[in-house]
Each structure stands twice: as C-alpha cells, then as structure tokens.
Coordinates of N, CA and C in Angstrom, one line a residue:
X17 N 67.2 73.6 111.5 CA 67.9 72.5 110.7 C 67.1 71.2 110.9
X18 N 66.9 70.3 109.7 CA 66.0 69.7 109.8 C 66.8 68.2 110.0
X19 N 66.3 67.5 111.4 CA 67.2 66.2 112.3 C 67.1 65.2 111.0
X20 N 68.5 65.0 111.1 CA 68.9 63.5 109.9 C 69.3 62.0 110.3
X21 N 68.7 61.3 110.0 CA 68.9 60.0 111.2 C 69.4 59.2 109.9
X22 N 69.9 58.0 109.9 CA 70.3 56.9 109.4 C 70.8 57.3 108.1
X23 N 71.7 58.1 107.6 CA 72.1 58.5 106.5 C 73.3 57.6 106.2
X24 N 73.6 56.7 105.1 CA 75.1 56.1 104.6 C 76.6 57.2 105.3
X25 N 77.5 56.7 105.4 CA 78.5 57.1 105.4 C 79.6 57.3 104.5
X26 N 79.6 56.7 103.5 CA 80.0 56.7 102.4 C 78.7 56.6 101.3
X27 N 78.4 57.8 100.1 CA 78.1 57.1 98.8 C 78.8 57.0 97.8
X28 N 78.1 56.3 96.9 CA 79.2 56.1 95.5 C 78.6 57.0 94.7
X29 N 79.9 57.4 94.3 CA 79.1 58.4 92.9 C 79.6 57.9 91.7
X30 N 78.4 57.7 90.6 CA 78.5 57.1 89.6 C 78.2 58.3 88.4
X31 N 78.9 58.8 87.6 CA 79.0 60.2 86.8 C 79.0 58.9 85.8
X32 N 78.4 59.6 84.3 CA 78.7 59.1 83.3 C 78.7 57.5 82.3
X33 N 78.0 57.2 83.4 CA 78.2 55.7 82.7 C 76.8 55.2 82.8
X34 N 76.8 54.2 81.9 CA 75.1 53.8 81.0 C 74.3 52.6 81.9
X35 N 73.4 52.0 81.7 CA 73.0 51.5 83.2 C 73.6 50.5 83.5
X36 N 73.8 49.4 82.4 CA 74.6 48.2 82.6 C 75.6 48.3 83.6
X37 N 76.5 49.4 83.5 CA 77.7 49.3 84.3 C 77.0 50.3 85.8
X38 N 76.3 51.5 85.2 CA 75.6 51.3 86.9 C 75.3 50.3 87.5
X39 N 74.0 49.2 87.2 CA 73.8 47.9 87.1 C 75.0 47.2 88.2
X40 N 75.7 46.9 87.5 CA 77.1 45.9 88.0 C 77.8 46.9 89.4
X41 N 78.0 48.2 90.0 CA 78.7 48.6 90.8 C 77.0 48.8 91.6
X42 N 76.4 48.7 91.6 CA 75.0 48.5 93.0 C 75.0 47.1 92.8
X43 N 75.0 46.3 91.6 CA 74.9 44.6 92.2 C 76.3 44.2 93.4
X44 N 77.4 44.9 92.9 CA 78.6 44.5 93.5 C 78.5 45.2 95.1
X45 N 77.5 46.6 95.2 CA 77.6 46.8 96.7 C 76.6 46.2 97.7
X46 N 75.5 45.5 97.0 CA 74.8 44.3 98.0 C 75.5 43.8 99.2
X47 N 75.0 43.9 100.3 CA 75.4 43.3 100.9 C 77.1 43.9 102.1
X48 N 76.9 44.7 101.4 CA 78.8 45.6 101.8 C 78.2 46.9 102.7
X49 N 79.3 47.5 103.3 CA 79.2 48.2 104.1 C 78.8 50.1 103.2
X50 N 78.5 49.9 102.0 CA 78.7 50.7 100.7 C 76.9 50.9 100.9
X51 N 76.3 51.7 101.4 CA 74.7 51.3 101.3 C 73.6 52.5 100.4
X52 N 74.9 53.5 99.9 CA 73.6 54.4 98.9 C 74.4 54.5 98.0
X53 N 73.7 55.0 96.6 CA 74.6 55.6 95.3 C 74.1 56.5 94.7
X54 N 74.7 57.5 94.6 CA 74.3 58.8 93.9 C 74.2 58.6 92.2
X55 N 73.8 59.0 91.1 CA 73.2 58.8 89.6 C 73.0 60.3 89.9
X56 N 74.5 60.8 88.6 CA 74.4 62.3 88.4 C 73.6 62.4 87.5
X57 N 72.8 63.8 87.5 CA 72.4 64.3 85.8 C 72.8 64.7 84.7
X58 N 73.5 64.9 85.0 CA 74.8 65.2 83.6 C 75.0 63.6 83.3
X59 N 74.4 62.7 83.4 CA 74.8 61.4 83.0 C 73.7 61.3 82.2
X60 N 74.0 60.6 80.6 CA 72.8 60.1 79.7 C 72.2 59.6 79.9
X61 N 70.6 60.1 79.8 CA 69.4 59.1 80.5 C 69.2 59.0 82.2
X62 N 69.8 59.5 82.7 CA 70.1 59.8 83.9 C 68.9 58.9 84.7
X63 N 67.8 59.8 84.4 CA 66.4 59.5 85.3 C 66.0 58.4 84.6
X64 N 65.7 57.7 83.9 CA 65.5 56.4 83.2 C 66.7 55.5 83.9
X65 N 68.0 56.3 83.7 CA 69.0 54.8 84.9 C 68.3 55.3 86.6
X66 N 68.1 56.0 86.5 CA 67.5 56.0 88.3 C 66.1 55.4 88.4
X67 N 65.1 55.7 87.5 CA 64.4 54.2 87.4 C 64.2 53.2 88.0
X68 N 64.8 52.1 86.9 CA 65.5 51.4 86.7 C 66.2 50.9 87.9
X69 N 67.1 51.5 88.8 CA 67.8 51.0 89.6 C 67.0 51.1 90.6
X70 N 66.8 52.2 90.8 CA 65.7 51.8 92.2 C 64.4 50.8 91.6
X71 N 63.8 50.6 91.2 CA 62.9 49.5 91.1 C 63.8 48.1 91.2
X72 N 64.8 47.8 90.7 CA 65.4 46.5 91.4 C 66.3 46.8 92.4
X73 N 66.8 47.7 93.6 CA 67.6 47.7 94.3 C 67.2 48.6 95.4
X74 N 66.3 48.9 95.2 CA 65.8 51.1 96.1 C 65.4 49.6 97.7
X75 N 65.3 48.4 97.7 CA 64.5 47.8 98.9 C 66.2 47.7 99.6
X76 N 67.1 47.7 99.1 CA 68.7 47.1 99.5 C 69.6 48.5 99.5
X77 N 69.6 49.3 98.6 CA 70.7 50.6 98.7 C 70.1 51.7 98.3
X78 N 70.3 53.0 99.5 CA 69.7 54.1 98.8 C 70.0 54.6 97.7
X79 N 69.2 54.9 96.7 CA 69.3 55.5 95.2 C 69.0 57.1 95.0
X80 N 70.2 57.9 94.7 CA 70.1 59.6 94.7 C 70.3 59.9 93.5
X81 N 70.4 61.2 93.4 CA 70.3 62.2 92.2 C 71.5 63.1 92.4
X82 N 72.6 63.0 91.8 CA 73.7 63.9 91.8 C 73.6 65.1 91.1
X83 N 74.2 66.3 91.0 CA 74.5 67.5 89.8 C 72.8 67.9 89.7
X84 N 72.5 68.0 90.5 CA 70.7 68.3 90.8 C 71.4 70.4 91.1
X85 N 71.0 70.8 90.2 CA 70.7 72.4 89.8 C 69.6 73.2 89.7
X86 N 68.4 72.5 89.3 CA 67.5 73.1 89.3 C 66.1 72.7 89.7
X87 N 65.3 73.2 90.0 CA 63.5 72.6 90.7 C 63.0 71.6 89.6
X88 N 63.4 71.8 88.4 CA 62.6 70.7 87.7 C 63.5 69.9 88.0
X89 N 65.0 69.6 87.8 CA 65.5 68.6 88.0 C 65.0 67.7 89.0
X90 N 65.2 68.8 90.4 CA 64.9 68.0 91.7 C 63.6 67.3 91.8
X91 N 62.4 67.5 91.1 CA 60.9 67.3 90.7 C 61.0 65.9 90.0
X92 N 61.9 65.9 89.1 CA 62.4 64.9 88.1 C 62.8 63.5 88.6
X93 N 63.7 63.8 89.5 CA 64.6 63.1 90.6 C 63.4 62.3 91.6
X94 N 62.8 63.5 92.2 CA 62.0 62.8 93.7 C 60.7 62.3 92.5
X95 N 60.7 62.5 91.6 CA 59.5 61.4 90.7 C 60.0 60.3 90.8
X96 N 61.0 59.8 90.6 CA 61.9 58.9 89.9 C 62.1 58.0 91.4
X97 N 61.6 58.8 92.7 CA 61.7 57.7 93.8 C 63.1 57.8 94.3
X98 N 64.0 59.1 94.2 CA 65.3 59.0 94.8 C 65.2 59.5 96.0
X99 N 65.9 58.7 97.3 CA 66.3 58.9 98.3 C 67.0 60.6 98.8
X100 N 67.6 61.0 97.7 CA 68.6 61.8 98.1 C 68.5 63.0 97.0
X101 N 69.0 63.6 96.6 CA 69.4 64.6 95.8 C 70.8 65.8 96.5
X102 N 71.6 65.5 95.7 CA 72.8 66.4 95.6 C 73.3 67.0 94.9
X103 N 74.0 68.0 95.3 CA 74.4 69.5 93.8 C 75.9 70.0 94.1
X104 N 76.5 70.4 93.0 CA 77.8 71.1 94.1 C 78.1 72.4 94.0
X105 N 76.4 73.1 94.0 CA 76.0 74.3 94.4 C 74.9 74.4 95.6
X106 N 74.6 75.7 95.8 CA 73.8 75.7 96.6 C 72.2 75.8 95.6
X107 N 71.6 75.1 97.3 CA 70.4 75.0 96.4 C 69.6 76.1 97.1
X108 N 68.6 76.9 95.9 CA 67.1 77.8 96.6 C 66.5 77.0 97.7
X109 N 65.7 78.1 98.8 CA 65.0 77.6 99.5 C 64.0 76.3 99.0
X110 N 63.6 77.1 97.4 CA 62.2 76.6 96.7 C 62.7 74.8 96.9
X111 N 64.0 74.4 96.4 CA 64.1 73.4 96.1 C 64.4 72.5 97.4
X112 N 65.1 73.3 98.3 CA 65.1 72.3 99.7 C 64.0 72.3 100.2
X113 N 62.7 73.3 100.3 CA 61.7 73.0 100.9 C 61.0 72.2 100.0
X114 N 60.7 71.8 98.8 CA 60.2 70.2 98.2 C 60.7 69.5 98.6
X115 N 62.0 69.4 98.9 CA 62.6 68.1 99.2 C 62.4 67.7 101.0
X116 N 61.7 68.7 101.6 CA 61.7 68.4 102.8 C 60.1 67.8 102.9
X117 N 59.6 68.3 101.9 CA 58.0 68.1 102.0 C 57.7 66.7 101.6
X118 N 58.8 65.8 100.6 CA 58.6 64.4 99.9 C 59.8 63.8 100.8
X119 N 60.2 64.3 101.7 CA 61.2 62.9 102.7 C 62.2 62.9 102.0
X120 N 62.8 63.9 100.9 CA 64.4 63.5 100.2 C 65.2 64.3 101.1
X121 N 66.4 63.1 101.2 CA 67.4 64.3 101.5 C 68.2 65.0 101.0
X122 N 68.2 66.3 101.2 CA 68.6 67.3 100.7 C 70.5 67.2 100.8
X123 N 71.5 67.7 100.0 CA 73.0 68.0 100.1 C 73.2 68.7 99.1
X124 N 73.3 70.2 99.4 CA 73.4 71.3 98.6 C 75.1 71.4 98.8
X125 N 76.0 71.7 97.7 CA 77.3 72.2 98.0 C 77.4 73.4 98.4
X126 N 78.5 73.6 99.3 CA 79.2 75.0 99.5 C 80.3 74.6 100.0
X127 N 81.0 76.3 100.4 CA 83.0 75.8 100.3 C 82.9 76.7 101.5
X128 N 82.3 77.8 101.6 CA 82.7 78.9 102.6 C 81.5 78.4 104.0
X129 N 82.6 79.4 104.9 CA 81.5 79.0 105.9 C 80.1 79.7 106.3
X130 N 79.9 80.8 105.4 CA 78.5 81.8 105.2 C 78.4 80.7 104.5
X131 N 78.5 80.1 103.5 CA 77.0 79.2 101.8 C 77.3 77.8 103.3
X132 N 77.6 77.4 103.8 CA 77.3 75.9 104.7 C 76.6 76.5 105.8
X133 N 76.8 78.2 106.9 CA 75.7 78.3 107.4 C 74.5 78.5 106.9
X134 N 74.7 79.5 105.7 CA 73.2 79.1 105.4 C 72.3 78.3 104.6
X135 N 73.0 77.4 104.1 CA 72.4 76.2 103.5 C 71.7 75.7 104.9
X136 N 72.1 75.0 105.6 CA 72.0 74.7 106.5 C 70.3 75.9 107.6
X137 N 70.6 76.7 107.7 CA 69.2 77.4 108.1 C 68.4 77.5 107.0
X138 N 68.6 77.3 105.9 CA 67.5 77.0 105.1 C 67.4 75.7 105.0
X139 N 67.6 74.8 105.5 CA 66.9 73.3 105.7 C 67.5 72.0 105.0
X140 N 68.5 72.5 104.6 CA 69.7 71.3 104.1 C 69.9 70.3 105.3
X141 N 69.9 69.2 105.1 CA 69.8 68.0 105.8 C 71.3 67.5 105.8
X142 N 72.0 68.1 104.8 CA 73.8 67.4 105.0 C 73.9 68.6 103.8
X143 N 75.7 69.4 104.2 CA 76.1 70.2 103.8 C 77.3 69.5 102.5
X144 N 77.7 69.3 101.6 CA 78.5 68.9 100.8 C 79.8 70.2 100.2
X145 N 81.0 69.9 100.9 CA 81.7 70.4 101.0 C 82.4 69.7 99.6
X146 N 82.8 71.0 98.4 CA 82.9 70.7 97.2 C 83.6 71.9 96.3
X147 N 85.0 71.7 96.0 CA 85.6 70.3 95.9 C 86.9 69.9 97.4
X148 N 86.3 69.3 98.3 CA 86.8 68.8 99.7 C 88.6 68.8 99.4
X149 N 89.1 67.8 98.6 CA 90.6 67.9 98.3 C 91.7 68.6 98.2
X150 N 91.1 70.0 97.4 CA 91.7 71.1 97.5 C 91.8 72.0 98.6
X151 N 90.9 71.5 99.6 CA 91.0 72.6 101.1 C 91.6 71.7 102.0
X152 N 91.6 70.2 101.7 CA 92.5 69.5 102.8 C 91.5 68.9 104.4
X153 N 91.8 68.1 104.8 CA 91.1 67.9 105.8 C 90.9 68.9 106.8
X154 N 92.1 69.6 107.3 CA 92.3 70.4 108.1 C 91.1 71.7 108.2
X155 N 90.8 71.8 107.2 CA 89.8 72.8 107.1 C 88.6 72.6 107.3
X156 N 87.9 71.1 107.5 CA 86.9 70.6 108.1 C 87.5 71.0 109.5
X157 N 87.9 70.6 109.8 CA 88.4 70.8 111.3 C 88.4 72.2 112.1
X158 N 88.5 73.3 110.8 CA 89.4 74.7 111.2 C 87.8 75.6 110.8
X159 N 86.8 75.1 110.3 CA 85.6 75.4 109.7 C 84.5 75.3 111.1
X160 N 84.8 73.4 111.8 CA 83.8 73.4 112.7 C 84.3 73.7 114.3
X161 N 85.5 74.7 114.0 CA 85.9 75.1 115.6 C 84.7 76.5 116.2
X162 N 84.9 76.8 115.4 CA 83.7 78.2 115.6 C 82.5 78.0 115.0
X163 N 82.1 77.0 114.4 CA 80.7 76.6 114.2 C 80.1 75.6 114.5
X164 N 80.5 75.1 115.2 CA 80.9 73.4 115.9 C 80.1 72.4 114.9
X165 N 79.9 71.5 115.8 CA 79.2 69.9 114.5 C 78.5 70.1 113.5
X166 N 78.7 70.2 112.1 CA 77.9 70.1 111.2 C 77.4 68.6 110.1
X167 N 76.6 68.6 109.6 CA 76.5 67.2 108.8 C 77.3 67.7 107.6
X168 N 78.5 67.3 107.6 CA 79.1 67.8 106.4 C 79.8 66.5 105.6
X169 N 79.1 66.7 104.0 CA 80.3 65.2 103.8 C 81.0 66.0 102.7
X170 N 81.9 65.3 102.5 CA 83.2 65.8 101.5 C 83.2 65.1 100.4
X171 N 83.1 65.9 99.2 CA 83.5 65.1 98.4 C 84.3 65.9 97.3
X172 N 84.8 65.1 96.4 CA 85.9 65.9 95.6 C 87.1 65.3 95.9
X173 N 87.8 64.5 94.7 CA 89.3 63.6 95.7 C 89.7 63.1 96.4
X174 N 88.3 62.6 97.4 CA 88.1 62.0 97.8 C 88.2 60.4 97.8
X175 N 89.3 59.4 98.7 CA 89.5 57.8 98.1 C 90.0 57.3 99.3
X176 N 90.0 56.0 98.9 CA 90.3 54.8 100.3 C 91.7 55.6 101.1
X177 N 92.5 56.0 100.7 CA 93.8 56.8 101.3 C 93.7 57.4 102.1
X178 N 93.0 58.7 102.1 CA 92.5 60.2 102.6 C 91.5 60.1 103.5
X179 N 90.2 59.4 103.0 CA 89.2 59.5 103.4 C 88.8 59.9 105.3
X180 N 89.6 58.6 106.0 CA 89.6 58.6 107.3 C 90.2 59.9 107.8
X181 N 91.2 60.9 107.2 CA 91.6 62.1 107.6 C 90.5 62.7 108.0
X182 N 89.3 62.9 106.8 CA 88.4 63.9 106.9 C 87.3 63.5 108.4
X183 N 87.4 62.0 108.0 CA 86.2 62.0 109.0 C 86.8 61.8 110.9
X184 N 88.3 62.1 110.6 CA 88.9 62.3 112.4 C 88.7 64.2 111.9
X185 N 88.9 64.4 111.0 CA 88.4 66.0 111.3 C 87.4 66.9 111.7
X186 N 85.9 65.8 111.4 CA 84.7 66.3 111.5 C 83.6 66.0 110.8
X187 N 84.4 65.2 109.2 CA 83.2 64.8 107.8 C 82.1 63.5 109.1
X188 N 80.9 63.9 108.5 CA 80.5 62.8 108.9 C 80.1 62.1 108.0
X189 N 80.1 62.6 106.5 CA 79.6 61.7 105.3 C 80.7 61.9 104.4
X190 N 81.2 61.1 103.5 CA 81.7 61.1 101.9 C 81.1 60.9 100.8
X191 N 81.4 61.6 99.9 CA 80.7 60.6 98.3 C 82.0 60.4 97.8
X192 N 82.3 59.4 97.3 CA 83.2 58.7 96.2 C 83.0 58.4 94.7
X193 N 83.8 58.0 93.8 CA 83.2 57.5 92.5 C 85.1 56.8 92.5
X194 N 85.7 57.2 91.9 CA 87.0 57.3 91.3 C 87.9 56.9 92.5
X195 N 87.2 57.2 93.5 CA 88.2 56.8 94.8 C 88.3 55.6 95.4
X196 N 87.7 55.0 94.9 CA 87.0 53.3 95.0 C 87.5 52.4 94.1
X197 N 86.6 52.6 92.8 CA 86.8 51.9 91.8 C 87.8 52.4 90.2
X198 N 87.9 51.1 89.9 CA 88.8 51.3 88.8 C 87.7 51.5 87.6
X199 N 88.0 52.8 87.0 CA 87.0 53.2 85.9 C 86.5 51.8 84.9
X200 N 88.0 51.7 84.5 CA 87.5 50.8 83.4 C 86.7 49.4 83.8
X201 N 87.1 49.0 85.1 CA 86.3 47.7 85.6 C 84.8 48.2 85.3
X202 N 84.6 49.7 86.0 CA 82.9 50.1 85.7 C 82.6 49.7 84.7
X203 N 83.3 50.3 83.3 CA 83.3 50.6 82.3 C 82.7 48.7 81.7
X204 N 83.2 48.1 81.8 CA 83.0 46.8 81.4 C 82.6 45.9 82.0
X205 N 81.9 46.4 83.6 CA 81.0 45.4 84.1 C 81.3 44.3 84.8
X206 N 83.1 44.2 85.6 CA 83.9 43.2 86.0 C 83.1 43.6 87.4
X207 N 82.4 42.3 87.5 CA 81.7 42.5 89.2 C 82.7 42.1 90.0
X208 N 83.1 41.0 89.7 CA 84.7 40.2 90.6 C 85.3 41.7 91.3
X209 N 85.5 42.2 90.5 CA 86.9 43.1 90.4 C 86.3 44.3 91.3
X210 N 85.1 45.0 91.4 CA 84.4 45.8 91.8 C 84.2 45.3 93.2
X211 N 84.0 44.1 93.1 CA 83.5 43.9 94.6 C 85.1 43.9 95.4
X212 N 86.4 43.3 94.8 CA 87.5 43.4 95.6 C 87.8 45.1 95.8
X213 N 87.4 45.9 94.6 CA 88.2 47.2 95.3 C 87.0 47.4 96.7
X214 N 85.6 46.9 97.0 CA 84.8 47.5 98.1 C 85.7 46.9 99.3
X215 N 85.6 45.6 98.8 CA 86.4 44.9 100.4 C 87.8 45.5 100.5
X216 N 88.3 46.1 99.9 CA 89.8 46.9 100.1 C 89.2 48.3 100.5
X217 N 88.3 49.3 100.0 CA 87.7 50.2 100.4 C 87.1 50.5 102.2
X218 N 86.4 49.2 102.2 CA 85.9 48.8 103.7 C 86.8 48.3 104.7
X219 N 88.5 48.4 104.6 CA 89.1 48.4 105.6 C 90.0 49.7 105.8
X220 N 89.6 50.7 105.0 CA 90.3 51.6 105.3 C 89.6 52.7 106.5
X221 N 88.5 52.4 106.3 CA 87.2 53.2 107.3 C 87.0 52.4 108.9
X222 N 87.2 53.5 110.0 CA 86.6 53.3 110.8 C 85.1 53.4 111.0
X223 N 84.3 52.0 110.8 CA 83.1 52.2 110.6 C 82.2 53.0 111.8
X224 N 82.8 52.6 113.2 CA 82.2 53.2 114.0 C 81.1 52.0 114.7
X225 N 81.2 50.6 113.9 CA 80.6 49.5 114.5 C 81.1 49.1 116.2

C-alpha cells in the first residue's frame, strides 16, 4: 500500500455546475480549514473547469477529478494538473498504477470489504466508501475491527451533522458537496453566504489541531 502523507480531511465535491460558480466556492474556501475540491466528470467542460481552477488556485487548494472511470479520463485529469482523482468504482490496476507513477492520488470506491482490500493492494492511496450514508457509521467501525486502520473517506450523505460520527468510527477522510453548501448559493455565486455555511461547517469537526 502506497504511504499517504498530508491529505485534506474534508473535500468539497462540486458535481454539475459551470466555472463561475466553481470559481466562487474555491474563492470562498481560501484561507479555511476546507483545503482540496474535487471537479467531477460528468460535469460540462469538466477538464477546461479543472484548468482553469488549478492555474488560479492549484498554489492555495488541492484541485481533483471526481466520477474518474476510465484511463483516458484519468490521463485527461493528471494532464489537467489534478492533485487527486476519484471514482465511486473501483479502479484497474492500469489506472492506479499511472496515477502512482505522476504523484496523483488515487480514491477508487468500494462498499465491501474484499473491493477496499483489494483496492488497497493494488495501490490505492485512500479507499472511498460509496454511498457511506446508507451503511451508517457503524460499519466503518464493524469493517476496520478485523481489518484494522484503513485510509478510508466516506462519502455519500455525507454533512456538517453526521460527519464527526464517521470519523470517531475510523473515516479518516470525507468528501462533501450538498453537505455544506446551499445549492442555490453555488448556483449564483453568493460568496458571503458560502463562506458562512464553511465557518458553520468548520465547527462541527474535530480538526485534530
């Protein structure tokens, strides 16, 4: 398993929306305890908004690749200069071993505990438990009793409420989108309003400072 050092603890996932309003939720996490954002591919233009945002932001918050399925995607992505790439499948060897060769880190999904062991001996750098909500925290917990510590982050209904359940269970990572922020604020670019749901966000986590 390949050692993971300084990874976010929370990222934001941003599905579906055009860059402007990506734009505005990385301008609004400057600075905040909020330090990477995932940019799915199922989003328009995807790799043109990941761009884009890493050339003005990639020096201040890590910039990833979400809904990442296949080797050109992931090719696509680690062109584009992303920190990360994530799926909420498992990925081929072919594609975690690129991503180990260009310094991305890898987060393949799986639910069972065979697809997280072997994601994981095939070289996944964080396991993405998906969709996390419908198994409950308890099952992080009931997963790493006989397999002990894994890098696993949760995502999937995932929000400021729940969150700290998973990670007294064992999550050491989250991704969020919806759990955080108010769509429509995205939707229209209210930085005010974006930055209050982070500072309401950032007291619900034990950061571990």
């Amino acid at each position: 398993m390949t050692v993971l050092t300084n990874f976010p603890k929370v990222t934001v996932i941003l599905r579906g929306y055009n860059y402007e309003s990506v734009r505005a939720v990385v301008r609004a996490m400057r600075g905040t305890k909020l330090q990477s954002v995932e940019i799915t591919m199922n989003s328009e233009g995807a790799i043109d908004i990941i761009k884009k945002i890493v050339s003005e932001f990639g020096d201040e918050i890590q910039v990833g690749a979400g809904t990442v399925l296949t080797l050109e995607q992931a090719k696509a992505c680690i062109d584009a200069n992303v920190k990360f790439i994530l799926s909420p499948t498992m990925l081929s060897r072919e594609i975690l071993d690129y991503c180990t060769k260009h310094k991305v880190v890898s987060v393949p999904g799986a639910l069972s505990p065979t697809e997280i062991k072997q994601s994981l001996e095939d070289g996944a750098n964080i396991v993405k438990i998906f969709p996390a909500a419908r198994l409950g925290a308890k099952y992080i917990q009931d997963i790493s009793a006989p397999l002990g510590k894994m890098p696993l982050m949760v995502v999937g209904g995932i929000n400021a409420e729940n969150v700290e359940e998973y990670f007294k269970a064992g999550a050491s990572y989250a991704g969020i989108g919806s759990g955080i922020f108010d769509k429509q604020d995205v939707i229209t670019c209210n930085e005010e309003a974006l930055k209050k749901q982070i500072e309401y966000f950032e007291t619900k986590i034990n950061w571990g400072e």
